[in-house]
Coordinates of N, CA and C in Angstrom, one line a residue:
M283 N 1.0 -0.9 0.1 CA 0.2 -0.1 0.0 C 1.5 1.2 0.3
L284 N 2.3 1.6 0.5 CA 2.5 2.4 1.0 C 3.6 2.8 -0.2
E285 N 3.6 2.1 -1.8 CA 4.3 2.0 -3.1 C 2.9 2.5 -4.1
E286 N 1.8 2.5 -3.5 CA 0.5 2.8 -4.6 C 0.9 4.1 -4.0
H287 N -0.4 4.9 -4.7 CA -0.6 6.5 -5.2 C -1.8 6.5 -3.3
R288 N -1.4 7.8 -2.7 CA -2.1 8.3 -1.8 C -2.1 9.6 -1.8
N289 N -3.8 9.8 -0.9 CA -4.3 11.2 -0.3 C -3.9 11.3 0.8
F290 N -3.7 12.2 1.5 CA -3.5 12.6 2.6 C -4.4 14.0 3.1
A291 N -4.8 13.4 4.3 CA -6.5 13.7 4.8 C -5.7 14.9 6.0
V292 N -6.4 16.2 6.4 CA -5.7 17.0 7.6 C -5.1 16.5 8.6
N293 N -6.1 15.0 9.0 CA -6.0 14.4 10.5 C -4.8 13.6 10.4
R294 N -4.1 14.1 9.6 CA -2.7 13.1 9.2 C -1.6 14.3 9.6
I295 N -2.0 15.8 9.8 CA -0.4 16.7 10.5 C -0.5 16.2 11.6
T296 N 1.5 16.3 11.8 CA 2.0 15.6 12.4 C 2.9 16.8 13.5
E297 N 2.7 18.1 12.8 CA 3.5 18.7 13.3 C 2.7 20.6 13.1
A298 N 2.8 21.6 13.8 CA 2.2 23.1 13.5 C 2.8 23.6 14.8
V299 N 2.6 24.7 13.9 CA 3.7 26.4 14.6 C 2.6 27.1 14.9
V300 N 2.9 27.5 16.2 CA 2.1 28.5 16.8 C 2.7 29.9 17.1
I301 N 1.2 30.5 16.9 CA 1.9 32.3 16.4 C 1.3 32.8 17.8
D302 N 1.7 33.8 17.5 CA 2.0 35.0 18.7 C 0.4 35.4 19.4
K303 N -0.1 35.6 17.7 CA -1.6 36.1 18.8 C -2.9 35.3 18.0
P304 N -4.0 35.8 18.8 CA -4.5 34.2 18.8 C -5.6 34.1 17.7
I305 N -5.6 35.5 17.0 CA -6.6 35.7 15.8 C -5.9 36.0 14.8
P306 N -4.7 36.1 14.1 CA -3.9 36.7 12.8 C -4.8 37.6 12.4
D307 N -3.9 38.8 12.1 CA -5.0 40.5 11.7 C -5.5 40.0 10.5
W308 N -5.3 38.6 8.9 CA -5.8 38.8 8.0 C -7.4 37.9 8.4
V309 N -7.6 37.6 9.4 CA -9.0 36.9 10.0 C -9.9 38.3 10.2
G310 N -10.7 37.8 9.8 CA -11.6 39.5 10.2 C -12.8 38.7 12.1
R311 N -13.2 39.3 12.3 CA -12.9 39.4 13.3 C -15.2 38.2 14.1
D312 N -15.5 38.8 12.8 CA -17.0 38.5 12.4 C -16.8 36.6 11.8
V313 N -15.9 36.5 10.9 CA -16.1 35.3 10.3 C -16.5 34.0 10.3
F314 N -15.9 33.6 11.6 CA -16.3 32.6 12.8 C -17.9 32.4 13.0
T315 N -19.0 33.3 12.6 CA -20.0 33.5 13.1 C -20.8 32.7 13.0
L316 N -21.9 31.8 12.5 CA -22.6 31.2 11.8 C -23.7 31.5 10.7
D317 N -24.0 33.5 11.5 CA -24.4 34.1 9.6 C -23.1 34.2 8.9
S318 N -22.1 34.7 9.2 CA -21.0 34.9 8.2 C -21.1 33.2 7.7
L319 N -20.6 32.2 8.2 CA -20.0 31.0 7.6 C -21.5 30.6 6.5
Q320 N -22.9 30.7 6.9 CA -23.6 30.9 5.9 C -24.3 31.6 4.9
K321 N -23.3 33.3 5.1 CA -23.8 34.1 3.8 C -22.3 33.5 3.2
L322 N -20.8 33.0 3.5 CA -20.5 32.1 2.3 C -19.9 31.8 1.6
G323 N -21.8 30.9 1.8 CA -21.6 30.0 1.4 C -21.6 28.0 1.9
K324 N -20.7 28.7 3.4 CA -19.8 27.4 4.4 C -21.1 26.7 4.9
L325 N -21.9 26.9 5.4 CA -23.2 26.5 5.9 C -24.3 26.7 5.1
E326 N -25.2 24.9 5.0 CA -26.0 25.1 4.2 C -27.8 24.9 5.4
F327 N -28.2 26.0 5.9 CA -29.1 25.7 6.8 C -30.1 25.5 5.7
G328 N -31.5 24.4 6.0 CA -32.6 23.8 5.3 C -32.6 23.5 3.7
K329 N -31.4 23.4 3.1 CA -31.2 22.9 3.1 C -30.3 21.6 2.6
N330 N -30.2 21.1 3.9 CA -29.8 19.3 3.5 C -31.3 18.4 3.7
T331 N -31.1 18.1 2.5 CA -32.0 16.2 2.1 C -31.1 15.5 2.3
E332 N -31.3 14.7 3.1 CA -30.4 13.3 2.8 C -30.7 12.6 2.1
I333 N -30.1 12.1 0.9 CA -29.8 11.0 -0.2 C -29.1 10.0 0.4
N334 N -28.8 8.5 -0.3 CA -28.1 7.4 -0.1 C -27.4 7.5 -1.6
L335 N -26.1 8.2 -1.9 CA -25.6 8.1 -2.4 C -24.4 6.9 -2.6
V336 N -24.3 6.3 -4.0 CA -23.5 5.6 -4.6 C -22.5 5.9 -5.7
L337 N -21.6 5.7 -5.5 CA -20.9 6.3 -6.2 C -19.7 4.8 -6.8
K338 N -19.4 4.7 -7.6 CA -18.5 3.8 -8.4 C -17.1 5.1 -8.4
V339 N -16.5 4.6 -8.1 CA -14.5 5.0 -7.5 C -13.5 5.0 -7.5
Q340 N -12.4 4.9 -8.5 CA -11.7 4.3 -8.7 C -10.6 4.3 -7.4
K341 N -10.2 3.0 -7.5 CA -9.5 2.3 -6.5 C -8.2 3.5 -5.4
Y342 N -7.6 3.9 -5.9 CA -6.3 4.7 -5.3 C -6.7 6.2 -5.1
A343 N -8.6 6.4 -6.1 CA -9.1 8.2 -5.0 C -10.4 7.2 -4.3
C344 N -10.1 6.3 -3.7 CA -11.1 5.5 -2.7 C -10.2 5.3 -1.6
Q345 N -9.0 5.6 -1.6 CA -8.5 5.7 0.3 C -8.7 6.4 1.1
H346 N -8.8 7.8 0.3 CA -9.1 8.1 2.0 C -10.1 8.3 2.3
L347 N -11.3 7.6 1.5 CA -12.0 7.4 1.9 C -12.5 6.7 3.5
Y348 N -11.5 5.6 3.4 CA -11.2 5.0 5.3 C -11.3 5.0 5.7
E349 N -10.0 6.3 5.8 CA -9.6 7.2 7.1 C -11.1 8.2 6.9
R350 N -11.4 8.7 6.0 CA -12.8 10.1 6.6 C -13.8 9.4 5.3
P351 N -14.7 9.0 6.1 CA -15.7 8.5 6.0 C -16.6 9.9 5.3
L352 N -17.7 9.1 4.3 CA -18.3 10.1 4.0 C -19.6 10.7 4.7
S353 N -19.9 9.2 5.7 CA -21.3 8.9 7.0 C -20.8 8.0 7.5
I354 N -21.4 7.2 8.4 CA -20.9 6.9 10.0 C -21.2 5.1 9.2
D355 N -22.4 5.7 8.0 CA -23.1 4.6 7.7 C -22.2 4.4 6.0
Q356 N -21.1 4.9 6.4 CA -20.5 4.6 4.3 C -20.3 2.9 4.1
K357 N -20.2 2.7 3.4 CA -19.8 0.9 3.6 C -19.1 1.3 1.5
I358 N -17.9 0.7 1.5 CA -17.0 0.5 0.7 C -17.0 -0.6 0.3
T359 N -17.0 -1.2 -1.1 CA -16.9 -2.6 -1.8 C -16.6 -3.3 -2.7
I360 N -15.6 -3.7 -2.8 CA -14.7 -4.3 -3.9 C -15.6 -4.6 -5.3
I361 N -15.0 -3.9 -6.5 CA -15.6 -4.1 -8.1 C -14.9 -5.2 -8.3
D362 N -13.4 -4.5 -8.5 CA -12.7 -5.5 -9.7 C -11.4 -4.6 -9.0
D363 N -10.3 -4.6 -9.7 CA -8.9 -4.1 -9.2 C -8.7 -3.0 -9.5
T364 N -9.7 -2.1 -10.0 CA -9.3 -1.1 -10.1 C -10.6 -0.3 -9.9
W365 N -12.0 -0.8 -9.2 CA -12.8 0.1 -9.2 C -13.5 -0.2 -7.8
R366 N -14.4 0.3 -7.1 CA -15.1 0.5 -5.9 C -16.1 1.0 -5.7
Q367 N -17.1 0.6 -4.9 CA -18.2 1.0 -4.4 C -18.2 1.6 -3.1
V368 N -18.8 2.9 -3.3 CA -19.0 3.1 -2.2 C -20.6 3.9 -1.9
S369 N -21.3 3.0 -1.2 CA -22.5 3.9 -0.4 C -22.4 4.4 0.7
A370 N -23.3 5.9 1.2 CA -23.6 6.4 1.9 C -24.9 7.5 2.2
T371 N -25.2 7.7 3.5 CA -25.9 8.2 3.6 C -25.8 10.1 4.1
V372 N -25.8 10.4 3.0 CA -24.9 12.1 3.0 C -26.3 13.9 2.8
A373 N -25.9 14.3 2.8 CA -26.6 15.2 2.9 C -26.0 15.9 1.3
N374 N -27.3 15.7 0.7 CA -28.1 16.7 -0.2 C -27.5 18.3 -0.9
T375 N -26.1 18.8 -1.2 CA -25.8 19.7 -0.8 C -25.0 20.3 -1.5
T376 N -24.7 21.5 -2.2 CA -23.9 22.2 -3.4 C -22.6 21.8 -2.5
R377 N -22.4 21.7 -1.9 CA -21.2 21.5 -1.3 C -20.4 19.8 -2.0
L378 N -21.6 19.5 -1.3 CA -21.7 17.7 -2.2 C -21.4 17.4 -3.6
Q379 N -22.6 18.6 -4.2 CA -21.8 18.1 -5.2 C -20.5 19.0 -6.3
D380 N -20.1 20.1 -5.4 CA -18.6 21.2 -6.1 C -17.7 19.3 -5.8
W381 N -17.3 19.0 -4.8 CA -16.8 17.4 -4.2 C -17.2 16.6 -5.4
L382 N -18.1 16.0 -5.9 CA -18.7 15.2 -6.5 C -18.0 15.7 -8.5
V383 N -17.9 17.0 -8.8 CA -17.9 17.4 -9.9 C -16.0 17.6 -9.7
S384 N -15.5 18.0 -9.0 CA -14.3 17.8 -8.6 C -13.6 16.5 -8.7
M385 N -14.0 15.3 -8.7 CA -14.1 13.9 -8.3 C -14.4 13.1 -10.0
S386 N -14.7 13.8 -10.7 CA -14.9 13.8 -11.9 C -14.1 12.5 -12.9
Q387 N -13.6 12.4 -12.4 CA -11.9 12.3 -13.7 C -12.0 10.3 -12.5
L388 N -12.2 10.8 -11.1 CA -12.1 9.4 -10.3 C -13.2 9.0 -9.8
S389 N -14.1 9.1 -10.0 CA -15.7 8.9 -10.2 C -17.0 8.6 -10.8
V390 N -17.7 8.4 -10.7 CA -19.4 8.6 -11.4 C -20.1 8.3 -10.0
V391 N -21.3 9.3 -10.5 CA -22.1 8.5 -9.1 C -23.6 7.7 -9.7
V392 N -23.8 6.8 -9.3 CA -25.0 6.0 -9.6 C -25.6 6.2 -9.4
E393 N -26.3 6.2 -8.4 CA -27.5 6.5 -7.2 C -27.1 8.1 -6.2
P394 N -28.0 8.8 -6.5 CA -29.5 8.6 -7.0 C -29.7 8.7 -8.9
L395 N -30.6 9.0 -9.2 CA -30.3 10.1 -10.9 C -30.4 11.0 -10.9
E396 N -30.4 11.5 -10.4 CA -31.5 13.1 -10.5 C -29.8 14.0 -9.9
L397 N -29.2 13.1 -8.8 CA -28.0 13.7 -8.2 C -27.0 13.6 -9.6
K398 N -26.8 12.7 -10.5 CA -26.0 12.5 -11.5 C -26.1 12.7 -12.8
T399 N -27.6 13.1 -13.0 CA -28.2 14.1 -13.6 C -27.5 15.4 -14.1
V400 N -27.7 16.0 -12.5 CA -27.0 17.6 -11.9 C -25.2 18.1 -12.2
I401 N -24.9 16.3 -11.4 CA -22.9 16.6 -12.1 C -22.8 16.4 -13.9
L402 N -24.0 15.9 -14.2 CA -23.6 15.9 -15.8 C -23.8 17.1 -16.0
E403 N -24.8 17.6 -15.9 CA -25.0 18.9 -16.4 C -23.9 20.3 -16.1
R404 N -23.9 20.3 -15.0 CA -22.5 20.7 -14.8 C -21.3 20.7 -15.2
L405 N -20.4 18.8 -15.9 CA -19.9 19.0 -16.4 C -19.3 19.2 -17.9
E406 N -20.7 19.4 -18.5 CA -20.7 19.9 -19.7 C -21.2 20.8 -20.0
S407 N -22.1 21.8 -19.2 CA -21.2 23.2 -19.3 C -20.1 23.7 -18.8
G408 N -19.3 23.4 -18.2 CA -17.8 23.3 -18.1 C -17.2 22.7 -19.4
M409 N -17.3 22.4 -19.7 CA -16.9 21.7 -21.0 C -17.3 22.6 -22.4
Q410 N -18.2 23.1 -22.3 CA -18.6 24.3 -23.5 C -17.8 25.3 -23.1
L411 N -17.5 25.9 -21.9 CA -16.6 27.0 -21.8 C -14.8 26.5 -22.4
Y412 N -14.4 24.9 -21.9 CA -13.4 24.9 -23.3 C -13.6 24.7 -24.5
K413 N -14.4 24.5 -25.2 CA -15.6 24.4 -26.2 C -15.4 25.9 -27.3
T414 N -15.3 26.6 -26.6 CA -15.6 28.0 -27.0 C -14.3 28.6 -27.5
D415 N -13.6 29.2 -28.8 CA -12.7 30.0 -29.8 C -12.6 31.2 -28.7
E416 N -13.6 31.8 -28.1 CA -12.8 33.4 -27.5 C -11.4 33.4 -26.8

């Protein structure tokens, strides 16, 4: 496993440097309030509907999900030497969609079909930007 591709998660940090100030000058004082985080799109109150997500994920891209599961009921099963199936109950949020788009070369949404359609539409929209001559 050590010779294979690895994705590293934040929880693997082994060293850090402590700064003198409790909050650096570049961090606004109200940045970490719930209202501020929601306005920044970091929280999605009221939009979270749970879905049963099923993904087909390439083996090496799936490694970090063993350490940082998508949910407490996540299950990973082996499809073959290249692919894994990941199933989990998750909140259907814009953040989830953004993550799925970022994983589009390494994974495919199998279910729910509505989410698969949304991801496909976002990918096609992005492809159109690259197809224009401007």
